[in-house]
């Protein structure tokens, strides 16, 4: 066995909002987690071999020079049979993951909607939906990571199926690397902040693009006296996220339907504004609008942090840029490529932050399933591995 | 009201599907094959569960299995299982049809990426 096996799906943390699964539905997830693992650990390394042994030498021979851009690498790799096979299998695995998650959530869509309503009734004032909020045009243009209907589509009244599918399936896509509640990112950032800045005690926290709240709950738990607001444009995510928070006993988060580029909060409302795996699912203009909005909403002395996959920098190897970029083209993440080319310092300073208050750190997921047996030299699942780049700034 | 969940589960995502092989037929067959491979794995896991339970309880009769005839309820449940099974493994055919039927939901993602600049 060349690498560690992914955890069986039944290791996922149960909560009242999680969809019911049959034996075969769990087995289907187990197959898919193993397929993903096999593709990243055993098939993807062949891409590098094909690149070094045949694609790159051929390019050099034809052009009398080496590759200069990752787009040149991609165009050349597209004709390579191994890369074609890996890509076709990876695409197929992503589609199968959606199919598996949707078939189990949609068959119980009405039950899940009713369950969400019941759980939310425990604390109804912390869910604030606003039907006048529309999905931003970039979310309406394409279904991100092949999720039919994206985050906002409602098939029935009070629908939560998009979020239920996301919650059940993320554990499969990431092979459990984010922990039993898929919350390794939020846990890691809260831990880092408490350890590095023990005196910083945020009272008002905003999480932007919260989705179903995987990563905002550990933040709210780390600062139990803080008032936390989590915003998103997708009603199914907010409904499910709110119900899930009640099921998990986290009561200091208000879920609000709002567009991050045009919030209704007053200037200087928050001490800490967080985004987690969010910015790469925005767009060229929106990302700057949102960052300016964050600057407006932060109190002086406040902090903003953004968890993303590593940025592409001029010194990053072109092959690595190319392989990290796969999701941009083939997993419906059209802003992924351009977002990872942005210089975060430029993004932050153009929004009003000062260069000397900019920061950038590396953070690894806190995973309650990690038994310490994971090999550090294992090939990584590019674009999916929970080793993140976190950038941000203090507002001073 | 009922959701047609079998069809919805296999729905195509908005954005044109990439094909990596020169002949899309190869990709179609690969996808069907992979789905079947998945279902075989599911079946294997189920049989494994059953065998372990039977072993644990000390009962197993091959003759009973061969002689089994489903009653009407069981027959209906089994046929429904087949319907769901087939829709799952032929997902790609459904999605290619959806692409044909809804060109407006099938824009090239590189083109969409270009448009992102002004969104
Ligand atoms: C990849 S998910 C984020 C996951 C979440 N932060 C977590 O850590 O689990 C991206 C989310 O951002 C939301 N989103 C995208 N653009 C937005 C905007 N302009 N305002 C608010 N939410 C937005 C989407 O609806 C989606 O739920």
Short mmCIF file of C-alpha atoms and ligand atoms in Angstrom, two decimals:
data_model
loop_
_atom_site.label_atom_id
_atom_site.label_comp_id
_atom_site.label_asym_id
_atom_site.label_seq_id
_atom_site.Cartn_x
_atom_site.Cartn_y
_atom_site.Cartn_z
CA UNK A 1 0.00 0.00 0.00
CA UNK A 2 1.70 3.15 -1.18
CA UNK A 3 -0.42 5.51 0.88
CA UNK A 4 -2.82 5.80 3.76
CA UNK A 5 -6.43 4.78 3.17
CA UNK A 6 -9.15 7.42 3.44
CA UNK A 7 -11.52 7.03 6.41
CA UNK A 8 -14.83 5.23 5.77
CA UNK A 9 -17.72 7.66 5.42
CA UNK A 10 -19.34 6.46 8.64
CA UNK A 11 -16.51 8.24 10.53
CA UNK A 12 -18.16 11.57 9.66
CA UNK A 13 -19.54 13.34 12.74
CA UNK A 14 -23.30 12.81 13.02
CA UNK A 15 -25.61 15.71 13.75
CA UNK A 16 -29.37 15.98 13.50
CA UNK A 17 -29.26 17.85 10.18
CA UNK A 18 -27.04 15.36 8.33
CA UNK A 19 -29.03 13.45 5.69
CA UNK A 20 -29.90 9.81 6.33
CA UNK A 21 -27.78 7.34 4.38
CA UNK A 22 -28.38 3.71 3.47
CA UNK A 23 -25.72 1.05 3.53
CA UNK A 24 -25.19 1.32 -0.27
CA UNK A 25 -25.06 5.11 -0.24
CA UNK A 26 -22.26 4.99 2.29
CA UNK A 27 -20.53 2.26 0.30
CA UNK A 28 -20.77 4.46 -2.82
CA UNK A 29 -19.04 7.27 -0.93
CA UNK A 30 -16.38 4.82 0.26
CA UNK A 31 -15.71 3.78 -3.31
CA UNK A 32 -15.42 7.42 -4.41
CA UNK A 33 -13.08 8.42 -1.57
CA UNK A 34 -10.83 5.51 -2.53
CA UNK A 35 -11.04 6.41 -6.20
CA UNK A 36 -10.00 10.02 -5.42
CA UNK A 37 -7.17 8.79 -3.28
CA UNK A 38 -5.97 6.42 -5.96
CA UNK A 39 -6.09 9.15 -8.62
CA UNK A 40 -4.09 11.64 -6.54
CA UNK A 41 -1.62 9.21 -4.99
CA UNK A 42 -1.10 6.69 -7.77
CA UNK A 43 -2.18 8.18 -11.12
CA UNK A 44 -1.36 11.89 -10.83
CA UNK A 45 2.40 11.36 -10.21
CA UNK A 46 2.49 9.95 -13.76
CA UNK A 47 1.64 13.40 -15.07
CA UNK A 48 4.93 14.74 -13.77
CA UNK A 49 6.77 11.83 -15.33
CA UNK A 50 5.06 12.37 -18.69
CA UNK A 51 5.86 16.07 -18.44
CA UNK A 52 9.56 15.54 -17.77
CA UNK A 53 10.13 12.59 -20.10
CA UNK A 54 8.09 13.39 -23.18
CA UNK A 55 6.02 16.58 -23.10
CA UNK A 56 8.76 19.01 -22.09
CA UNK A 57 11.53 17.51 -24.30
CA UNK A 58 9.18 17.57 -27.30
CA UNK A 59 8.26 21.19 -26.66
CA UNK A 60 11.92 22.16 -26.34
CA UNK A 61 12.73 20.38 -29.56
CA UNK A 62 9.90 22.04 -31.45
CA UNK A 63 10.36 25.56 -30.09
CA UNK A 64 14.05 25.70 -29.27
CA UNK A 65 13.21 26.90 -25.77
CA UNK A 66 11.54 25.80 -22.52
CA UNK A 67 7.96 26.59 -21.45
CA UNK A 68 7.37 30.20 -20.45
CA UNK A 69 3.78 30.12 -19.19
CA UNK A 70 1.54 27.57 -17.49
CA UNK A 71 -0.87 27.94 -20.41
CA UNK A 72 1.85 26.62 -22.74
CA UNK A 73 2.28 23.69 -20.35
CA UNK A 74 -1.46 23.01 -20.37
CA UNK A 75 -1.75 23.16 -24.15
CA UNK A 76 1.14 20.71 -24.51
CA UNK A 77 -0.06 18.36 -21.76
CA UNK A 78 -3.55 18.17 -23.28
CA UNK A 79 -2.21 15.85 -25.99
CA UNK A 80 -0.51 13.50 -23.53
CA UNK A 81 -2.33 10.15 -23.16
CA UNK A 82 -1.58 9.76 -19.46
CA UNK A 83 -2.78 13.25 -18.64
CA UNK A 84 -5.90 12.62 -20.70
CA UNK A 85 -6.65 9.45 -18.77
CA UNK A 86 -6.06 11.03 -15.36
CA UNK A 87 -8.13 14.09 -16.29
CA UNK A 88 -10.99 12.05 -17.68
CA UNK A 89 -11.03 9.89 -14.54
CA UNK A 90 -10.80 12.86 -12.20
CA UNK A 91 -13.63 14.64 -13.98
CA UNK A 92 -15.68 11.47 -13.86
CA UNK A 93 -14.99 11.06 -10.13
CA UNK A 94 -16.16 14.63 -9.46
CA UNK A 95 -19.36 14.04 -11.42
CA UNK A 96 -19.99 10.75 -9.65
CA UNK A 97 -19.51 12.44 -6.30
CA UNK A 98 -22.24 14.95 -7.19
CA UNK A 99 -24.51 12.20 -8.46
CA UNK A 100 -24.03 10.14 -5.30
CA UNK A 101 -24.66 13.10 -2.98
CA UNK A 102 -27.65 14.36 -4.91
CA UNK A 103 -29.34 10.99 -5.23
CA UNK A 104 -29.33 10.56 -1.47
CA UNK A 105 -30.29 14.13 -0.54
CA UNK A 106 -32.93 14.72 -3.20
CA UNK A 107 -34.84 11.56 -2.33
CA UNK A 108 -35.30 13.01 1.18
CA UNK A 109 -35.54 16.71 0.19
CA UNK A 110 -38.89 17.29 1.92
CA UNK A 111 -37.82 15.54 5.10
CA UNK A 112 -34.61 17.59 5.25
CA UNK A 113 -36.49 20.85 4.68
CA UNK A 114 -38.87 20.01 7.52
CA UNK A 115 -36.00 19.00 9.80
CA UNK A 116 -34.20 22.28 9.12
CA UNK A 117 -37.34 24.20 9.94
CA UNK A 118 -37.78 22.32 13.22
CA UNK A 119 -34.19 22.80 14.34
CA UNK A 120 -34.24 26.48 13.38
CA UNK A 121 -37.36 27.00 15.45
CA UNK A 122 -35.22 26.47 18.56
CA UNK A 123 -33.70 29.90 17.94
CA UNK A 124 -35.55 31.51 15.01
CA UNK A 125 -34.15 35.03 15.38
CA UNK A 126 -30.62 33.97 14.34
CA UNK A 127 -31.69 33.10 10.77
CA UNK A 128 -32.37 36.15 8.60
CA UNK A 129 -33.26 35.36 5.02
CA UNK A 130 -33.84 38.12 2.49
CA UNK A 131 -35.43 36.94 -0.78
CA UNK A 132 -34.44 40.20 -2.46
CA UNK A 133 -30.78 39.09 -2.37
CA UNK A 134 -29.88 37.58 -5.74
CA UNK A 135 -26.92 35.32 -6.48
CA UNK A 136 -24.06 37.42 -7.89
CA UNK A 137 -23.68 37.10 -11.70
CA UNK A 138 -20.50 35.04 -11.44
CA UNK A 139 -22.30 32.35 -9.39
CA UNK A 140 -25.21 32.39 -11.82
CA UNK A 141 -22.85 31.98 -14.81
CA UNK A 142 -21.54 28.52 -13.94
CA UNK A 143 -22.18 25.77 -11.40
CA UNK A 144 -19.03 25.79 -9.26
CA UNK A 145 -17.27 22.44 -8.81
CA UNK A 146 -19.90 20.72 -10.95
CA UNK A 147 -22.63 21.15 -8.36
CA UNK A 148 -25.85 21.33 -10.40
CA UNK A 149 -27.85 24.38 -9.31
CA UNK A 150 -24.91 25.80 -7.34
CA UNK A 151 -25.47 27.17 -3.81
CA UNK A 152 -28.68 29.07 -4.40
CA UNK A 153 -31.12 26.94 -6.41
CA UNK A 154 -34.29 25.98 -4.53
CA UNK A 155 -36.16 22.98 -5.88
CA UNK A 156 -38.87 23.02 -3.21
CA UNK A 157 -40.01 25.45 -0.56
CA UNK A 158 -37.54 25.78 2.28
CA UNK A 159 -35.04 23.71 0.28
CA UNK A 160 -31.74 22.73 1.95
CA UNK A 161 -30.71 19.97 -0.45
CA UNK A 162 -27.78 21.87 -2.01
CA UNK A 163 -26.21 22.25 1.43
CA UNK A 164 -27.04 18.71 2.55
CA UNK A 165 -25.31 17.40 -0.57
CA UNK A 166 -22.29 19.65 0.12
CA UNK A 167 -22.10 18.56 3.76
CA UNK A 168 -22.30 14.83 3.03
CA UNK A 169 -19.95 14.93 0.03
CA UNK A 170 -17.12 17.19 1.20
CA UNK A 171 -15.85 14.39 3.42
CA UNK A 172 -15.55 12.25 0.28
CA UNK A 173 -13.84 14.84 -1.92
CA UNK A 174 -11.27 15.69 0.75
CA UNK A 175 -10.84 12.10 1.93
CA UNK A 176 -11.60 13.20 5.49
CA UNK A 177 -8.57 15.52 5.56
CA UNK A 178 -10.66 18.33 7.06
CA UNK A 179 -11.78 16.30 10.07
CA UNK A 180 -15.07 14.69 11.15
CA UNK A 181 -17.02 17.94 10.85
CA UNK A 182 -15.11 19.22 7.80
CA UNK A 183 -14.03 22.14 9.93
CA UNK A 184 -10.22 21.81 9.94
CA UNK A 185 -9.77 25.28 8.41
CA UNK A 186 -11.81 27.19 10.98
CA UNK A 187 -10.24 25.23 13.82
CA UNK A 188 -6.75 25.95 12.50
CA UNK A 189 -7.28 29.69 12.12
CA UNK A 190 -8.92 30.08 15.54
CA UNK A 191 -6.07 28.13 17.13
CA UNK A 192 -3.45 30.25 15.33
CA UNK A 193 -5.11 33.50 16.37
CA UNK A 194 -5.52 32.52 20.01
CA UNK A 195 -1.94 31.34 20.24
CA UNK A 196 -0.34 34.17 18.28
CA UNK A 197 -2.49 37.06 19.48
CA UNK A 198 -3.82 36.04 22.91
CA UNK A 199 -4.68 39.66 23.74
CA UNK A 200 -6.88 40.08 20.68
CA UNK A 201 -10.42 39.42 21.93
CA UNK A 202 -12.82 40.12 19.04
CA UNK A 203 -16.37 40.98 20.15
CA UNK A 204 -17.91 41.25 16.71
CA UNK A 205 -16.90 38.74 14.05
CA UNK A 206 -18.07 38.54 10.43
CA UNK A 207 -17.65 35.43 8.26
CA UNK A 208 -18.18 36.11 4.56
CA UNK A 209 -19.38 33.41 2.16
CA UNK A 210 -20.02 31.12 5.11
CA UNK A 211 -21.66 28.38 3.04
CA UNK A 212 -23.23 25.97 5.50
CA UNK A 213 -20.96 27.26 8.25
CA UNK A 214 -18.38 24.45 8.43
CA UNK A 215 -15.58 26.83 9.36
CA UNK A 216 -17.39 29.61 11.19
CA UNK A 217 -18.66 27.35 13.98
CA UNK A 218 -15.18 26.57 15.40
CA UNK A 219 -14.46 30.31 15.33
CA UNK A 220 -17.66 31.03 17.24
CA UNK A 221 -16.75 28.28 19.71
CA UNK A 222 -13.24 29.65 20.18
CA UNK A 223 -14.70 33.08 21.04
CA UNK A 224 -17.92 32.13 22.85
CA UNK A 225 -18.58 35.68 24.04
CA UNK A 226 -18.32 37.15 20.57
CA UNK A 227 -21.32 38.02 18.44
CA UNK A 228 -20.72 36.28 15.14
CA UNK A 229 -22.48 37.07 11.88
CA UNK A 230 -22.16 34.70 8.92
CA UNK A 231 -23.34 35.90 5.51
CA UNK A 232 -23.97 34.15 2.22
CA UNK A 233 -26.15 34.70 -0.85
CA UNK A 234 -27.47 31.13 -0.95
CA UNK A 235 -30.64 30.56 1.08
CA UNK A 236 -30.30 26.73 1.15
CA UNK A 237 -26.80 27.08 2.65
CA UNK A 238 -28.00 29.49 5.34
CA UNK A 239 -31.07 27.45 6.27
CA UNK A 240 -29.07 24.26 6.60
CA UNK A 241 -26.16 26.02 8.28
CA UNK A 242 -28.41 27.62 10.86
CA UNK A 243 -30.16 24.34 11.61
CA UNK A 244 -26.81 22.53 11.80
CA UNK A 245 -25.49 25.14 14.26
CA UNK A 246 -28.52 24.54 16.52
CA UNK A 247 -28.00 20.78 16.25
CA UNK A 248 -24.36 21.22 17.28
CA UNK A 249 -25.28 23.56 20.11
CA UNK A 250 -23.55 26.67 18.72
CA UNK A 251 -25.81 29.60 19.49
CA UNK A 252 -23.73 32.74 18.95
CA UNK A 253 -23.89 32.85 15.15
CA UNK A 254 -26.48 34.83 13.18
CA UNK A 255 -26.88 33.56 9.60
CA UNK A 256 -27.84 36.36 7.20
CA UNK A 257 -28.58 36.39 3.48
CA UNK A 258 -26.48 39.22 2.09
CA UNK A 259 -24.15 40.00 -0.80
CA UNK A 260 -20.64 40.63 0.53
CA UNK A 261 -19.98 43.37 -2.02
CA UNK A 262 -22.90 45.44 -0.74
CA UNK A 263 -23.67 44.66 2.88
CA UNK A 264 -26.03 46.73 5.00
CA UNK A 265 -23.73 46.96 8.05
CA UNK A 266 -22.51 50.30 9.35
CA UNK A 267 -18.88 51.44 9.02
CA UNK A 268 -16.50 49.94 11.58
CA UNK A 269 -18.90 47.21 12.80
CA UNK A 270 -16.45 44.30 13.22
CA UNK A 271 -13.21 43.39 14.99
CA UNK A 272 -12.48 40.36 12.83
CA UNK A 273 -13.63 39.59 9.28
CA UNK A 274 -12.88 36.11 7.96
CA UNK A 275 -13.25 34.34 4.61
CA UNK A 276 -12.46 30.65 4.12
CA UNK A 277 -12.05 29.15 0.64
CA UNK A 278 -14.29 31.93 -0.60
CA UNK A 279 -12.31 34.48 -2.65
CA UNK A 280 -11.51 32.04 -5.46
CA UNK A 281 -15.25 31.65 -6.04
CA UNK A 282 -15.81 35.37 -6.66
CA UNK A 283 -14.72 37.34 -9.78
CA UNK A 284 -12.36 40.02 -11.07
CA UNK A 285 -14.29 43.08 -10.02
CA UNK A 286 -16.18 41.58 -7.08
CA UNK A 287 -13.02 40.55 -5.20
CA UNK A 288 -11.87 44.18 -5.09
CA UNK A 289 -15.36 45.44 -4.18
CA UNK A 290 -15.55 42.91 -1.34
CA UNK A 291 -12.10 43.81 -0.02
CA UNK A 292 -13.02 47.52 0.03
CA UNK A 293 -16.22 46.59 1.85
CA UNK A 294 -14.19 44.62 4.40
CA UNK A 295 -11.98 47.65 4.98
CA UNK A 296 -15.03 49.81 5.50
CA UNK A 297 -16.61 47.34 7.97
CA UNK A 298 -13.51 46.79 10.10
CA UNK A 299 -12.98 48.75 13.30
CA UNK A 300 -9.60 50.41 13.76
CA UNK A 301 -7.34 47.76 15.29
CA UNK A 302 -9.44 45.09 13.58
CA UNK A 303 -8.16 42.11 11.62
CA UNK A 304 -9.11 40.42 8.36
CA UNK A 305 -7.87 36.96 7.30
CA UNK A 306 -8.40 34.92 4.13
CA UNK A 307 -7.76 31.19 3.83
CA UNK A 308 -6.97 30.01 0.30
CA UNK A 309 -4.81 27.52 -1.57
CA UNK A 310 -1.29 28.86 -2.26
CA UNK A 311 -1.03 31.80 -4.67
CA UNK A 312 0.94 31.38 -7.89
CA UNK A 313 4.10 33.39 -7.64
CA UNK A 314 6.72 33.97 -10.36
CA UNK A 315 9.08 31.60 -8.54
CA UNK A 316 6.52 28.75 -8.42
CA UNK A 317 7.45 25.99 -10.85
CA UNK A 318 5.33 26.13 -14.03
CA UNK A 319 4.36 22.46 -13.76
CA UNK A 320 3.10 23.02 -10.24
CA UNK A 321 1.10 26.06 -11.36
CA UNK A 322 -0.35 24.02 -14.21
CA UNK A 323 -1.37 21.03 -12.08
CA UNK A 324 -2.85 23.27 -9.35
CA UNK A 325 -4.86 24.97 -12.07
CA UNK A 326 -6.75 21.86 -13.18
CA UNK A 327 -9.89 22.75 -11.22
CA UNK A 328 -10.09 26.15 -12.91
CA UNK A 329 -10.84 24.60 -16.28
CA UNK A 330 -12.16 21.15 -15.56
CA UNK A 331 -13.95 21.44 -12.24
CA UNK A 332 -15.88 24.63 -13.06
CA UNK A 333 -13.82 27.05 -10.98
CA UNK A 334 -13.37 29.77 -13.63
CA UNK A 335 -11.97 32.43 -11.29
CA UNK A 336 -9.48 30.04 -9.64
CA UNK A 337 -6.70 30.79 -12.10
CA UNK A 338 -6.96 34.59 -12.06
CA UNK A 339 -7.51 34.72 -8.29
CA UNK A 340 -4.32 32.77 -7.63
CA UNK A 341 -2.36 35.15 -9.88
CA UNK A 342 -3.41 38.20 -7.86
CA UNK A 343 -0.76 39.68 -5.59
CA UNK A 344 -2.50 39.62 -2.17
CA UNK A 345 -0.50 42.63 -1.01
CA UNK A 346 -1.74 44.64 -3.98
CA UNK A 347 -5.31 43.44 -3.34
CA UNK A 348 -5.17 44.50 0.31
CA UNK A 349 -3.46 47.85 -0.22
CA UNK A 350 -5.79 48.82 -3.06
CA UNK A 351 -8.68 48.29 -0.59
CA UNK A 352 -7.13 50.72 1.88
CA UNK A 353 -4.95 48.52 4.10
CA UNK A 354 -1.38 49.64 4.71
CA UNK A 355 1.47 47.52 3.36
CA UNK A 356 3.22 47.42 6.74
CA UNK A 357 0.13 45.83 8.31
CA UNK A 358 -0.14 43.08 5.68
CA UNK A 359 0.60 39.49 6.70
CA UNK A 360 0.85 36.08 5.07
CA UNK A 361 1.19 32.73 6.86
CA UNK A 362 0.93 29.00 6.15
CA UNK A 363 -1.65 26.96 8.06
CA UNK A 364 -2.44 23.24 8.11
CA UNK A 365 -5.88 21.79 8.93
CA UNK A 366 -6.56 20.67 12.48
CA UNK A 367 -7.92 17.15 11.91
CA UNK A 368 -9.50 15.09 14.69
CA UNK A 369 -9.16 11.98 12.50
CA UNK A 370 -5.41 12.36 12.19
CA UNK A 371 -3.78 9.45 14.00
CA UNK A 372 -0.31 10.71 13.15
CA UNK A 373 0.15 7.91 10.62
CA UNK A 374 -0.22 10.08 7.51
CA UNK A 375 3.05 10.06 5.63
CA UNK A 376 4.47 13.48 5.03
CA UNK A 377 6.00 12.43 1.73
CA UNK A 378 2.68 11.34 0.26
CA UNK A 379 1.83 12.95 -3.09
CA UNK A 380 -0.57 15.81 -2.48
CA UNK A 381 -3.97 16.22 -4.10
CA UNK A 382 -3.20 19.50 -5.82
CA UNK A 383 -5.79 22.17 -5.19
CA UNK A 384 -7.45 20.07 -2.44
CA UNK A 385 -4.80 19.55 0.23
CA UNK A 386 -5.58 21.33 3.49
CA UNK A 387 -2.26 23.15 3.66
CA UNK A 388 -3.29 26.72 3.15
CA UNK A 389 -1.99 30.14 2.45
CA UNK A 390 -3.56 32.69 4.77
CA UNK A 391 -3.20 36.37 4.01
CA UNK A 392 -4.70 39.41 5.64
CA UNK A 393 -4.05 42.67 7.41
CA UNK A 394 -4.67 44.66 10.53
CA UNK A 395 -6.55 47.91 10.01
CA UNK A 396 -4.53 50.56 11.76
CA UNK B 1 -45.76 16.96 -5.11
CA UNK B 2 -42.78 14.71 -5.84
CA UNK B 3 -39.25 15.49 -6.95
CA UNK B 4 -38.00 13.42 -9.87
CA UNK B 5 -34.92 12.74 -7.82
CA UNK B 6 -33.50 10.02 -10.04
CA UNK B 7 -33.24 12.37 -13.00
CA UNK B 8 -32.24 15.37 -10.88
CA UNK B 9 -29.47 13.45 -9.17
CA UNK B 10 -27.66 12.91 -12.47
CA UNK B 11 -28.22 16.44 -13.76
CA UNK B 12 -25.47 18.25 -15.60
CA UNK B 13 -23.73 21.27 -14.02
CA UNK B 14 -23.96 24.61 -15.83
CA UNK B 15 -20.85 25.05 -18.01
CA UNK B 16 -19.56 22.99 -20.95
CA UNK B 17 -18.13 19.58 -20.14
CA UNK B 18 -14.49 19.05 -21.17
CA UNK B 19 -13.52 15.90 -23.08
CA UNK B 20 -9.93 14.82 -22.70
CA UNK B 21 -9.70 12.04 -25.27
CA UNK B 22 -9.63 12.78 -28.99
CA UNK B 23 -12.78 10.73 -29.45
CA UNK B 24 -15.58 11.65 -27.05
CA UNK B 25 -16.98 8.16 -27.43
CA UNK B 26 -14.01 6.85 -25.44
CA UNK B 27 -14.81 9.22 -22.63
CA UNK B 28 -18.47 8.26 -22.66
CA UNK B 29 -17.63 4.60 -22.33
CA UNK B 30 -15.04 5.32 -19.64
CA UNK B 31 -17.61 7.16 -17.56
CA UNK B 32 -20.14 4.40 -17.86
CA UNK B 33 -17.50 1.85 -16.98
CA UNK B 34 -16.35 3.79 -13.94
CA UNK B 35 -19.90 4.09 -12.68
CA UNK B 36 -20.36 0.35 -13.10
CA UNK B 37 -17.08 -0.21 -11.30
CA UNK B 38 -18.43 1.90 -8.45
CA UNK B 39 -21.63 -0.07 -8.27
CA UNK B 40 -19.71 -3.31 -8.25
CA UNK B 41 -17.74 -1.99 -5.27
CA UNK B 42 -21.00 -1.06 -3.54
CA UNK B 43 -22.35 -4.54 -4.12
CA UNK B 44 -19.18 -6.07 -2.86
CA UNK B 45 -19.34 -4.07 0.34
CA UNK B 46 -22.94 -5.10 0.86
CA UNK B 47 -22.23 -8.77 0.32
CA UNK B 48 -19.33 -8.46 2.69
CA UNK B 49 -21.66 -7.04 5.32
CA UNK B 50 -24.17 -9.83 4.79
CA UNK B 51 -21.60 -12.57 4.87
CA UNK B 52 -20.11 -11.25 8.07
CA UNK B 53 -23.53 -10.98 9.70
CA UNK B 54 -24.54 -14.47 8.57
CA UNK B 55 -21.30 -15.89 9.77
CA UNK B 56 -21.73 -14.09 13.08
CA UNK B 57 -25.23 -15.48 13.51
CA UNK B 58 -24.32 -18.93 12.30
CA UNK B 59 -26.83 -19.20 9.46
CA UNK B 60 -26.24 -19.48 5.74
CA UNK B 61 -28.15 -21.43 3.10
CA UNK B 62 -27.25 -21.20 -0.59
CA UNK B 63 -30.39 -23.16 -1.61
CA UNK B 64 -32.68 -20.65 0.00
CA UNK B 65 -31.04 -17.88 -2.00
CA UNK B 66 -31.45 -19.75 -5.30
CA UNK B 67 -35.08 -20.56 -4.60
CA UNK B 68 -36.08 -17.05 -3.56
CA UNK B 69 -39.06 -15.46 -5.39
CA UNK B 70 -39.92 -11.87 -4.43
CA UNK B 71 -43.46 -10.94 -3.38
CA UNK B 72 -45.16 -7.95 -5.04
CA UNK B 73 -43.73 -5.35 -2.66
CA UNK B 74 -40.24 -6.74 -2.93
CA UNK B 75 -40.59 -6.99 -6.71
CA UNK B 76 -41.56 -3.32 -6.95
CA UNK B 77 -38.66 -2.29 -4.72
CA UNK B 78 -36.23 -4.30 -6.82
CA UNK B 79 -37.41 -2.86 -10.10
CA UNK B 80 -37.12 0.63 -8.70
CA UNK B 81 -33.60 -0.21 -7.64
CA UNK B 82 -32.82 -1.12 -11.25
CA UNK B 83 -34.30 2.15 -12.55
CA UNK B 84 -32.16 4.18 -10.19
CA UNK B 85 -29.12 2.05 -10.98
CA UNK B 86 -29.38 2.51 -14.71
CA UNK B 87 -29.91 6.29 -14.50
CA UNK B 88 -26.81 6.49 -12.33
CA UNK B 89 -24.49 4.61 -14.66
CA UNK B 90 -25.79 6.33 -17.79
CA UNK B 91 -25.33 9.81 -16.28
CA UNK B 92 -23.13 11.06 -19.10
CA UNK B 93 -25.69 10.26 -21.77
CA UNK B 94 -28.33 12.25 -19.86
CA UNK B 95 -25.94 15.18 -19.46
CA UNK B 96 -25.00 15.26 -23.14
CA UNK B 97 -28.71 15.40 -23.93
CA UNK B 98 -29.17 18.23 -21.44
CA UNK B 99 -26.30 20.12 -23.12
CA UNK B 100 -28.02 19.69 -26.46
CA UNK B 101 -31.38 20.78 -25.10
CA UNK B 102 -30.05 23.79 -23.19
CA UNK B 103 -27.20 25.47 -25.08
CA UNK B 104 -27.71 28.58 -22.91
CA UNK B 105 -26.59 26.60 -19.85
CA UNK B 106 -23.61 25.18 -21.68
CA UNK B 107 -21.27 28.12 -22.17
CA UNK B 108 -17.56 27.49 -22.51
CA UNK B 109 -16.05 28.00 -19.04
CA UNK B 110 -12.95 29.75 -20.47
CA UNK B 111 -15.36 32.25 -22.07
CA UNK B 112 -17.13 32.71 -18.73
CA UNK B 113 -13.74 33.25 -17.10
CA UNK B 114 -13.12 36.11 -19.55
CA UNK B 115 -16.47 37.67 -18.66
CA UNK B 116 -15.64 37.42 -14.94
CA UNK B 117 -13.32 40.40 -15.34
CA UNK B 118 -16.26 42.78 -15.65
CA UNK B 119 -18.61 41.08 -13.19
C1 LIG C 1 -16.71 27.46 -1.30
S1 LIG C 1 -18.08 28.14 -0.47
C2 LIG C 1 -17.37 28.68 1.06
C3 LIG C 1 -17.31 27.69 2.14
C4 LIG C 1 -17.30 28.21 3.56
N1 LIG C 1 -16.64 29.48 3.75
C5 LIG C 1 -16.62 27.16 4.41
O1 LIG C 1 -15.56 27.44 4.91
O2 LIG C 1 -17.17 26.06 4.54
C6 LIG C 1 -18.38 29.74 -1.17
C7 LIG C 1 -19.64 30.39 -0.66
O3 LIG C 1 -19.59 31.79 -0.95
C8 LIG C 1 -20.88 32.25 -1.26
N2 LIG C 1 -20.74 33.52 -2.00
C9 LIG C 1 -20.17 33.74 -3.20
N3 LIG C 1 -20.21 35.05 -3.52
C10 LIG C 1 -20.80 35.69 -2.47
C11 LIG C 1 -21.10 37.06 -2.18
N4 LIG C 1 -20.81 38.03 -3.05
N5 LIG C 1 -21.69 37.34 -1.02
C12 LIG C 1 -21.99 36.37 -0.13
N6 LIG C 1 -21.73 35.07 -0.34
C13 LIG C 1 -21.14 34.72 -1.51
C14 LIG C 1 -21.49 31.09 -2.02
O4 LIG C 1 -22.90 31.14 -2.00
C15 LIG C 1 -20.92 29.88 -1.27
O5 LIG C 1 -21.77 29.41 -0.27
#
